PDB file of C-alpha atoms in Angstrom:
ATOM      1  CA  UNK A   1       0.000   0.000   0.000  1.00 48.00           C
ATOM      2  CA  UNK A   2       1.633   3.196  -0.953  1.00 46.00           C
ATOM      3  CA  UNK A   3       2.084   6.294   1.981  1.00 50.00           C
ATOM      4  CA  UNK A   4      -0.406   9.021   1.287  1.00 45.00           C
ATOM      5  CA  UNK A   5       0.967  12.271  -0.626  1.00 51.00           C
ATOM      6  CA  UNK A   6       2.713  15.069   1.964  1.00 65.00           C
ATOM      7  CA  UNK A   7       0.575  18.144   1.657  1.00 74.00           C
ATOM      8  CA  UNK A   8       2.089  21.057   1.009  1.00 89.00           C
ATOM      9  CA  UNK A   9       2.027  23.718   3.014  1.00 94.00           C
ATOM     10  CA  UNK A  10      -0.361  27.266   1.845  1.00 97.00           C
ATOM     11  CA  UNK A  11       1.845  29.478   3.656  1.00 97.00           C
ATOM     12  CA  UNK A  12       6.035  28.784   3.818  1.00 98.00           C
ATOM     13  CA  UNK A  13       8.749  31.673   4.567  1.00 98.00           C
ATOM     14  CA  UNK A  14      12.289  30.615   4.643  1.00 98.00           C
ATOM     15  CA  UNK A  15      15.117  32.867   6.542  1.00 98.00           C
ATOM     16  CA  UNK A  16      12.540  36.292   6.075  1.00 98.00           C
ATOM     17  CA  UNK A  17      13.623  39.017   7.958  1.00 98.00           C
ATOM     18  CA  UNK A  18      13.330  42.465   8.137  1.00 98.00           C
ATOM     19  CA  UNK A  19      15.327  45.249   9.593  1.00 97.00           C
ATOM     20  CA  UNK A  20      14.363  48.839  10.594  1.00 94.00           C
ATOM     21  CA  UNK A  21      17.685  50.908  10.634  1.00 91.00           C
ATOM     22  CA  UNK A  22      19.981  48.917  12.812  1.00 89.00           C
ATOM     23  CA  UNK A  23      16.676  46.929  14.541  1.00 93.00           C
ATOM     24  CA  UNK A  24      15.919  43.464  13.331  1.00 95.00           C
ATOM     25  CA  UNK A  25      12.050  43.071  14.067  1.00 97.00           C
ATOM     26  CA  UNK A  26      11.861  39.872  12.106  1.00 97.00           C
ATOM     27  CA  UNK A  27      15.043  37.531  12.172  1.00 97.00           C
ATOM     28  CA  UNK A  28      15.626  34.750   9.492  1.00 97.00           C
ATOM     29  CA  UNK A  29      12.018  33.398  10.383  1.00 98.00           C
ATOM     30  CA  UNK A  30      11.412  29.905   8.751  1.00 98.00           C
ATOM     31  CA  UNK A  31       7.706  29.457   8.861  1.00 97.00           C
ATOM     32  CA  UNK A  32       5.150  27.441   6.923  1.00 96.00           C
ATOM     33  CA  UNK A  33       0.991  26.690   7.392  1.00 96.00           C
ATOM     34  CA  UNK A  34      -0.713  23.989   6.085  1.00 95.00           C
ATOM     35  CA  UNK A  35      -3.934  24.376   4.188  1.00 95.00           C
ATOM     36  CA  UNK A  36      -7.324  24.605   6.467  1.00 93.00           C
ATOM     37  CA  UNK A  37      -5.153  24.825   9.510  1.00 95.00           C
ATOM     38  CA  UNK A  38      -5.960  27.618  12.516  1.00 97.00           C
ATOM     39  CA  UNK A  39      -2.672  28.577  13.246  1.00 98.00           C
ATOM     40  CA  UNK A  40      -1.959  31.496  15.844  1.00 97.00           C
ATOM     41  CA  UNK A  41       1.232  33.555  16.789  1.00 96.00           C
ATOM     42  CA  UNK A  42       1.896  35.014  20.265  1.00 94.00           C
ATOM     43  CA  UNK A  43       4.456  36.540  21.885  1.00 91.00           C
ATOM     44  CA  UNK A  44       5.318  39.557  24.045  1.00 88.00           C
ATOM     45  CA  UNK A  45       4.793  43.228  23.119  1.00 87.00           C
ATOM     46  CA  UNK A  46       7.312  44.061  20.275  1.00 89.00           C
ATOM     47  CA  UNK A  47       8.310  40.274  19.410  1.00 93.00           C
ATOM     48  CA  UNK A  48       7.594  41.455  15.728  1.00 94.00           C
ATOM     49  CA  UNK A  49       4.200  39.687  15.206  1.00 95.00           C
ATOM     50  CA  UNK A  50       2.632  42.096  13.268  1.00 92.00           C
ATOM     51  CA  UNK A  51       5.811  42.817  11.550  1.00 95.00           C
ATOM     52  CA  UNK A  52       5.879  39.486   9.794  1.00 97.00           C
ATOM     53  CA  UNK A  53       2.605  39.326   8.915  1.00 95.00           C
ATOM     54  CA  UNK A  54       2.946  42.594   7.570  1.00 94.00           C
ATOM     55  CA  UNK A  55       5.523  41.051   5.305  1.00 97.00           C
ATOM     56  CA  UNK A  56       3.435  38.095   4.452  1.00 97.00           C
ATOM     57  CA  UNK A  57       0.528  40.101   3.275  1.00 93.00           C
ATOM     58  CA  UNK A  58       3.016  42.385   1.488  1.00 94.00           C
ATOM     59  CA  UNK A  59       2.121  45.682   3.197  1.00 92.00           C
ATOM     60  CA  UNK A  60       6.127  46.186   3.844  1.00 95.00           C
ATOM     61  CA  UNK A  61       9.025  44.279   2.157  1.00 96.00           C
ATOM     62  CA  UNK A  62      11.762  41.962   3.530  1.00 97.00           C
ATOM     63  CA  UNK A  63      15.092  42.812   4.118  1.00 97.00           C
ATOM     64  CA  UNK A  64      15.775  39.296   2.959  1.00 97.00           C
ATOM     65  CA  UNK A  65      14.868  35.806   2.911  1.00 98.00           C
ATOM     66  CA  UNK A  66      11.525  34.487   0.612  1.00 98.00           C
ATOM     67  CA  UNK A  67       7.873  34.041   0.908  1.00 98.00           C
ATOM     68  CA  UNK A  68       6.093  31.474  -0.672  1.00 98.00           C
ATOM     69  CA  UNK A  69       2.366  30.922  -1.133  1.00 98.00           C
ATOM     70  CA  UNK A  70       0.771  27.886  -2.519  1.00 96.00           C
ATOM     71  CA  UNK A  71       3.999  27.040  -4.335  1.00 95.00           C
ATOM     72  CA  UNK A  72       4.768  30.581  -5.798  1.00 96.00           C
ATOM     73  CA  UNK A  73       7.315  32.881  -4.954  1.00 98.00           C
ATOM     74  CA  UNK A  74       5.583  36.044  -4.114  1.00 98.00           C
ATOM     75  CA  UNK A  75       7.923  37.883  -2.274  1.00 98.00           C
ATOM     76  CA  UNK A  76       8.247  40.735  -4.759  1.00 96.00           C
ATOM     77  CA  UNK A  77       4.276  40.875  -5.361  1.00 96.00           C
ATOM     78  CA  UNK A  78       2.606  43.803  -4.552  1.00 94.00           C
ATOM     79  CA  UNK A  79       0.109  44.255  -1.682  1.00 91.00           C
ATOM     80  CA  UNK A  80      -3.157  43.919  -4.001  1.00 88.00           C
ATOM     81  CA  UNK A  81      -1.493  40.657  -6.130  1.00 91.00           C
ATOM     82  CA  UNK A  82      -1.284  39.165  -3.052  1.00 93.00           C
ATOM     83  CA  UNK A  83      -5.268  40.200  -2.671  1.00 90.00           C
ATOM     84  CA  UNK A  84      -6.340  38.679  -5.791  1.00 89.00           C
ATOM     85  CA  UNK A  85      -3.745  35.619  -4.728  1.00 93.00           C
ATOM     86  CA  UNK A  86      -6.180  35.070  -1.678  1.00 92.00           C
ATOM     87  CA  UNK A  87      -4.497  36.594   1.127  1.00 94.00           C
ATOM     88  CA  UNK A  88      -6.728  39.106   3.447  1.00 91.00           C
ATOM     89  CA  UNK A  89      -5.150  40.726   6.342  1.00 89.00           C
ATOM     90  CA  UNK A  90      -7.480  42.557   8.839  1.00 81.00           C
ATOM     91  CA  UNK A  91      -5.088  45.262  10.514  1.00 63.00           C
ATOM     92  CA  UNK A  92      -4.543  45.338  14.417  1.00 49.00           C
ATOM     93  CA  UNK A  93      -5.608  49.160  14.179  1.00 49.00           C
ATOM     94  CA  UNK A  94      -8.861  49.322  12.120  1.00 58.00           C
ATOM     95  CA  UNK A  95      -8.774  50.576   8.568  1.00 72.00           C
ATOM     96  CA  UNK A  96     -12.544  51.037   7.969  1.00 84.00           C
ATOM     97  CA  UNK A  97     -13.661  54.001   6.237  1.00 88.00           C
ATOM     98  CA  UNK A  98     -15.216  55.784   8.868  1.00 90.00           C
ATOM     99  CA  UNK A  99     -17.281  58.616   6.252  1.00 93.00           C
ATOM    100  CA  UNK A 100     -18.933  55.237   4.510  1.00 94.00           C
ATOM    101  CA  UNK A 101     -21.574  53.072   5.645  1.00 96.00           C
ATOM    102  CA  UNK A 102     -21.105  49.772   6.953  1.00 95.00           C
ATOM    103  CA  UNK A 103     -22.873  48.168   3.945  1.00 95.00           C
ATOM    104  CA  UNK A 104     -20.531  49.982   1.954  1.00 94.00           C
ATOM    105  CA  UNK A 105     -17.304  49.354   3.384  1.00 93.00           C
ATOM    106  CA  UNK A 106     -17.790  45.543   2.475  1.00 93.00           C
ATOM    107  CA  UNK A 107     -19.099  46.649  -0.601  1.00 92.00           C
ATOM    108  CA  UNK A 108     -15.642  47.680  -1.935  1.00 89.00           C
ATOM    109  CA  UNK A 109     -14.342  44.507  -0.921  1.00 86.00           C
ATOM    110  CA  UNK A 110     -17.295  42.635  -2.893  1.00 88.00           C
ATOM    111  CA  UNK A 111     -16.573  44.482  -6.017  1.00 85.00           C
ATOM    112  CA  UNK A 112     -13.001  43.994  -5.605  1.00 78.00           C
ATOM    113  CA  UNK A 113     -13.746  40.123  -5.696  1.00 73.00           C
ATOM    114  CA  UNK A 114     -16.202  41.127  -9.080  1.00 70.00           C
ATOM    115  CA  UNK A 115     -13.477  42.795 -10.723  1.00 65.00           C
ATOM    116  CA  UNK A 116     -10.898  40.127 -10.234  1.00 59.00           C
ATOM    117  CA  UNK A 117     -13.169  37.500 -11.691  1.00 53.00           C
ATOM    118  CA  UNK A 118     -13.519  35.274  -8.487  1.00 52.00           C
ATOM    119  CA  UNK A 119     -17.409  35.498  -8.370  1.00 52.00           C
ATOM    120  CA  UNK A 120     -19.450  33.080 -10.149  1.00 53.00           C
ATOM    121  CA  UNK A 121     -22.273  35.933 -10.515  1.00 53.00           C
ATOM    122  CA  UNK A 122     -20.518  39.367 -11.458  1.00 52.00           C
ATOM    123  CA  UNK A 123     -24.033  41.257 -11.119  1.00 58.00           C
ATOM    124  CA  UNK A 124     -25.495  43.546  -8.985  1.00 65.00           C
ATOM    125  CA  UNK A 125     -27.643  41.200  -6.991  1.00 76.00           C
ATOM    126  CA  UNK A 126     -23.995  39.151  -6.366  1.00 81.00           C
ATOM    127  CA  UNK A 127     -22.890  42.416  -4.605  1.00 88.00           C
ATOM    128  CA  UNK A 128     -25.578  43.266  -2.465  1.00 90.00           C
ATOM    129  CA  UNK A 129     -25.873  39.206  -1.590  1.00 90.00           C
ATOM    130  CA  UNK A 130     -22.151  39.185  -1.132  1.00 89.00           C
ATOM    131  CA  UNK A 131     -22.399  42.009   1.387  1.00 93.00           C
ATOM    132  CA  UNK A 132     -24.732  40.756   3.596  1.00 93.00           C
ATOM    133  CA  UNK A 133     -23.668  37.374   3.615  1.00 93.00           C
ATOM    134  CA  UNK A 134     -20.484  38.734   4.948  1.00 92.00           C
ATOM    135  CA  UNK A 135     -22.120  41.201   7.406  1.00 94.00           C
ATOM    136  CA  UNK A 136     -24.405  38.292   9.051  1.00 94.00           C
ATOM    137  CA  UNK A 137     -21.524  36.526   9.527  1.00 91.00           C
ATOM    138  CA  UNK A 138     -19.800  39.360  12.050  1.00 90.00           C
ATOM    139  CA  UNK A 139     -23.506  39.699  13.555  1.00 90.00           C
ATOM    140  CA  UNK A 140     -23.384  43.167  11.951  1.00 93.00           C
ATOM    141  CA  UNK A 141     -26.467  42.954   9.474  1.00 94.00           C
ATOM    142  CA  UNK A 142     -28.269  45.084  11.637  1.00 95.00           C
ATOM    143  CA  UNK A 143     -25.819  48.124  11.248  1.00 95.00           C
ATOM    144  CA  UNK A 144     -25.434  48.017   7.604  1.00 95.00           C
ATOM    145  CA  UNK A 145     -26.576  51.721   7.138  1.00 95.00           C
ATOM    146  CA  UNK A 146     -24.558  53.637   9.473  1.00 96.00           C
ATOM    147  CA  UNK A 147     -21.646  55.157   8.834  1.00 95.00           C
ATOM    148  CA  UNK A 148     -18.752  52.646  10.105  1.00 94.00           C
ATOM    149  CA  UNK A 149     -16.947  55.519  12.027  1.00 93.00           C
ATOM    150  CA  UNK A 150     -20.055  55.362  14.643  1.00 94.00           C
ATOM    151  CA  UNK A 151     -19.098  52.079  14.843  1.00 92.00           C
ATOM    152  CA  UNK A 152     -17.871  51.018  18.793  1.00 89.00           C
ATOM    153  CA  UNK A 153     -14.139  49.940  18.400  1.00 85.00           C
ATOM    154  CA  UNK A 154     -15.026  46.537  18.483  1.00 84.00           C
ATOM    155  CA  UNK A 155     -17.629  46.708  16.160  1.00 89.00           C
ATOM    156  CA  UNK A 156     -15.381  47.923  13.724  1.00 89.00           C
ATOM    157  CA  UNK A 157     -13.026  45.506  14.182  1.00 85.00           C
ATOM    158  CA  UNK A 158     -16.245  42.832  13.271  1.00 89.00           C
ATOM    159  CA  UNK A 159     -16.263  44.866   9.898  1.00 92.00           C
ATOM    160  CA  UNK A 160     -13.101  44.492   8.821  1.00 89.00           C
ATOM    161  CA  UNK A 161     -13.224  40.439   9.438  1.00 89.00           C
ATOM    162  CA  UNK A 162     -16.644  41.378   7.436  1.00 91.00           C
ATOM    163  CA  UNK A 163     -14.594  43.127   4.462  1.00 91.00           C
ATOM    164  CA  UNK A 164     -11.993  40.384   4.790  1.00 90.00           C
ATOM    165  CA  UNK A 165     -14.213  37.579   4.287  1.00 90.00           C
ATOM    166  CA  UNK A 166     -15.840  39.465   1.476  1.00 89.00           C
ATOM    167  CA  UNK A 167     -12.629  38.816  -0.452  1.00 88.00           C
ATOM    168  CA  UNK A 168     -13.046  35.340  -0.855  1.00 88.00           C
ATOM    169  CA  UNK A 169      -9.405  34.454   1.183  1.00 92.00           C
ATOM    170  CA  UNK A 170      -7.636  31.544   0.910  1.00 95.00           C
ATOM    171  CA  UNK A 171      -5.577  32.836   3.917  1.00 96.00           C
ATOM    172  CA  UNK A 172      -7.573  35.129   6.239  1.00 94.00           C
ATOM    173  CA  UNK A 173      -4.934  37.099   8.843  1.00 94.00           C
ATOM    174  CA  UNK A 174      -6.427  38.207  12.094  1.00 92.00           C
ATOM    175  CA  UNK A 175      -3.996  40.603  14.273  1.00 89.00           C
ATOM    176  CA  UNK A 176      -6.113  41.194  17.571  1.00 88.00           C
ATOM    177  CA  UNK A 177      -9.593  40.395  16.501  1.00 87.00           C
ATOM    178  CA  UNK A 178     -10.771  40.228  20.423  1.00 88.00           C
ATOM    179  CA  UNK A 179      -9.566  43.769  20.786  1.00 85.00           C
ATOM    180  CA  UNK A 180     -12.394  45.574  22.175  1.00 83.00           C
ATOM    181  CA  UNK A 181     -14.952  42.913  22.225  1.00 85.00           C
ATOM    182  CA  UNK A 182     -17.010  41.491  24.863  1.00 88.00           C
ATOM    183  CA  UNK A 183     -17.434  38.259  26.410  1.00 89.00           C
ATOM    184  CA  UNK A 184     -20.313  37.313  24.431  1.00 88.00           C
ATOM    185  CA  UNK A 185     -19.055  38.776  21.547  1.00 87.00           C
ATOM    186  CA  UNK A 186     -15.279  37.188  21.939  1.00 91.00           C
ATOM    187  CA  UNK A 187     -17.402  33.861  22.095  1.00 90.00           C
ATOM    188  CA  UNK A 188     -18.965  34.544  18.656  1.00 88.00           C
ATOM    189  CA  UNK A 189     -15.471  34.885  17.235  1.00 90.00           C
ATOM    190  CA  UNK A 190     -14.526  32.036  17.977  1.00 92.00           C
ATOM    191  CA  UNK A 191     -17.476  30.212  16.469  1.00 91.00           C
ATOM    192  CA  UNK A 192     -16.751  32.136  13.656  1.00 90.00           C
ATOM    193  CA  UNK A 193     -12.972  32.025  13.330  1.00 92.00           C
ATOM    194  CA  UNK A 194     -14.289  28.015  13.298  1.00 92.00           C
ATOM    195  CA  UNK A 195     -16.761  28.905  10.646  1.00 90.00           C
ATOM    196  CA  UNK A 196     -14.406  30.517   8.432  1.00 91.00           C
ATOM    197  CA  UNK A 197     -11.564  28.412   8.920  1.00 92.00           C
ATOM    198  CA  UNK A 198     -14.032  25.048   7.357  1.00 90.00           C
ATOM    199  CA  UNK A 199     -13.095  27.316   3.763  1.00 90.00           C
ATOM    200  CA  UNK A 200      -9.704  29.172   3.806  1.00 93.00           C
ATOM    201  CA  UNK A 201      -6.628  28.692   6.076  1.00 96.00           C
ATOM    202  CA  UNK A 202      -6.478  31.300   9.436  1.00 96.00           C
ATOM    203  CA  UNK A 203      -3.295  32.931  10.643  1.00 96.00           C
ATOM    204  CA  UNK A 204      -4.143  34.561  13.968  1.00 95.00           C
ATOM    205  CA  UNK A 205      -1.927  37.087  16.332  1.00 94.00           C
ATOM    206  CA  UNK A 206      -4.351  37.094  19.504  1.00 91.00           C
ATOM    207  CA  UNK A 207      -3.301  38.277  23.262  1.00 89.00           C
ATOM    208  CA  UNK A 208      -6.007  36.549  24.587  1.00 92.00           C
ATOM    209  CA  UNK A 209      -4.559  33.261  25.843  1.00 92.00           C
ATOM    210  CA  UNK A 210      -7.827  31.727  26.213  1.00 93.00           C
ATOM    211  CA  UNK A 211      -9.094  32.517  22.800  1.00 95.00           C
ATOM    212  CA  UNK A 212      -5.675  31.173  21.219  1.00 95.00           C
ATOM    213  CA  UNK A 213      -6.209  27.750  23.203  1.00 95.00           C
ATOM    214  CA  UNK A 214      -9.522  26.925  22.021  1.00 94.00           C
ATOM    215  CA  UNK A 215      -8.711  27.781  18.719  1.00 96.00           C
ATOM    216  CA  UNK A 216      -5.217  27.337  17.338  1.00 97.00           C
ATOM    217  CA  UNK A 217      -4.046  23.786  15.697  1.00 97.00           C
ATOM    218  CA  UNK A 218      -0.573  25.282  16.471  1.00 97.00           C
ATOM    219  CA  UNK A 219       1.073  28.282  18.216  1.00 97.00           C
ATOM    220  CA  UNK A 220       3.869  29.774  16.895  1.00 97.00           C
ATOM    221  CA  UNK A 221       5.789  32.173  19.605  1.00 95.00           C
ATOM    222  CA  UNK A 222       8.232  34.957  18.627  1.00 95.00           C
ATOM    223  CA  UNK A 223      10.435  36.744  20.913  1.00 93.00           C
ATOM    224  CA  UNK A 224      12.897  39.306  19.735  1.00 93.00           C
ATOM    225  CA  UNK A 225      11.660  38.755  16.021  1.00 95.00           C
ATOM    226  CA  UNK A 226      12.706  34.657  15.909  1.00 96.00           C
ATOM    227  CA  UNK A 227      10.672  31.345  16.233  1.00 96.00           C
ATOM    228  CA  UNK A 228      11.344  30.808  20.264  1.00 94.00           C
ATOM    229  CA  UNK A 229       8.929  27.398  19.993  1.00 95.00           C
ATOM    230  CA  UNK A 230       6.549  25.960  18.148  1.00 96.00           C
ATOM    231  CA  UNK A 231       3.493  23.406  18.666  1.00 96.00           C
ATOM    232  CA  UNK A 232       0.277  22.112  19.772  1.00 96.00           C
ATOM    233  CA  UNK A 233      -1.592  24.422  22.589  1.00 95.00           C
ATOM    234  CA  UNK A 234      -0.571  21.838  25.015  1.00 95.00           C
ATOM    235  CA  UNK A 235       2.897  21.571  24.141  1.00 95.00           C
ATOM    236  CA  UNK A 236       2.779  25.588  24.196  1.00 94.00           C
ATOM    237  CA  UNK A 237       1.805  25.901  27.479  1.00 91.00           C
ATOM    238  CA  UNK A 238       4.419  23.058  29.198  1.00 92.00           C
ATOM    239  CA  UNK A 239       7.106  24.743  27.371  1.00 92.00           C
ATOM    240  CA  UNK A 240       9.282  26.426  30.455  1.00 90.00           C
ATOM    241  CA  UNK A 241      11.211  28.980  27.632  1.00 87.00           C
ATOM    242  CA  UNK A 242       7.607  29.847  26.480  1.00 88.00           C
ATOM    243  CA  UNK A 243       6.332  30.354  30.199  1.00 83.00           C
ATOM    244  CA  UNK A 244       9.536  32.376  31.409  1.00 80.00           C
ATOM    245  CA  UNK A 245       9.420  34.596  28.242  1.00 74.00           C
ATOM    246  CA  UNK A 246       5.519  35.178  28.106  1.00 70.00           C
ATOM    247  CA  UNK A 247       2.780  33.333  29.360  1.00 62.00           C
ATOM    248  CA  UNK A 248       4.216  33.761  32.822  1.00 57.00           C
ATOM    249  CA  UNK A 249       5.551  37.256  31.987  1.00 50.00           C
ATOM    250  CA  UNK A 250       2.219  38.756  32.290  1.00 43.00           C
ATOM    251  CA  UNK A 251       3.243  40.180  28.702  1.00 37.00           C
TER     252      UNK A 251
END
């Protein structure tokens, strides 16, 4: 009987790094996420977690070293190739358009997915379907007509996992989702962080320990801008490096 094929990994970066003046926030990270995993990164405050997802999602460029997604080399591609690749990146400081309704902030994202080709129905009913699909999803229907800036910080957050999941990702990046939610509303996330991760791959930078526990396949912890360890939650929270440098840190 022959062995099963090794599946290839979605997400792979070999020796990235990037350096701000004479700072390395991201040091010769090797790195890779397998396809429909929930994979989360932690670490304490300035480990560079939002740096290298940053780089992944091509909002800045390496210093050095090679990203690779689904088998391509994209680590010269441009912020919106990497859109139209699959990868949506929700930003840890919210990037809604505060002037524009709610039903219209996912609305750009819908018609971004129209223009590219990756809807079946390119018409206007798609885009207003589209829309809500994606707002009922965040619990956010109800809101659709005011502006997004009126928004509570939390809310707004919602929208731009909304306007994320309106792209259609293969990879969905979350950098502090739970920021400014509630308990009832944290536990919603993580139905539907479980919800979306049944269709596309989630990559997931999340200070709440509890949230990354029930969700994450693996943990991947950074300190100082390298891999410190790597694993299963369990494995994550025996590990005495991971416990001196942060979960017992009260970082």
């Amino acid at each position: 009987m022959s062995a099963l094929p090794e599946m290839s990994p979605l997400l792979e970066t070999r020796a990235l790094s990037r350096d701000f003046g004479g700072l390395r926030a991201v040091d010769r990270v090797d790195f890779s996420v397998d396809p429909g995993e929930i994979r989360a990164i932690i670490g304490p405050n300035g480990a560079g977690k939002t740096t290298f997802v940053s780089l992944v999602c091509g909002r800045l460029a390496p210093s050095s070293g090679t990203i690779i997604f689904d088998g391509a080399d994209i680590t010269a591609l441009p912020a919106h190739r990497r859109v139209r690749l699959g990868i949506a990146y929700t930003f840890q400081i919210t990037s809604v358009y505060a002037q524009l309704s709610v039903f219209d902030n996912v609305a750009l994202a819908v018609q971004r997915t129209l223009a590219d080709g990756r809807s079946k129905d390119p018409s206007r009913g798609r885009l207003r379907t589209g829309v809500t699909e994606a707002l009922e999803r965040v619990g956010l229907a109800g809101r659709a007509s005011l502006p997004a800036g009126q928004l509570a910080y939390g809310h707004q957050r919602l929208l731009e996992v909304a306007m994320g999941l309106a792209l259609k990702p293969r990879l969905m990046i979350l950098d502090e989702p739970t920021q400014g939610l509630g308990d009832g509303e944290i536990e919603n996330f993580v139905a539907l962080a479980r919800e979306i991760a049944a269709n596309a791959t989630v990559l997931l930078i999340e200070h709440n320990m509890d949230v990354v526990m029930q969700l994450a396949d693996r943990i991947t912890v950074l300190e100082a801008g390298r891999v410190l360890a790597e694993g299963t939650p369990d494995a994550i929270r025996a590990n005495e490096a991971v416990q001196r440098a942060y979960l017992g840190g009260g970082a």
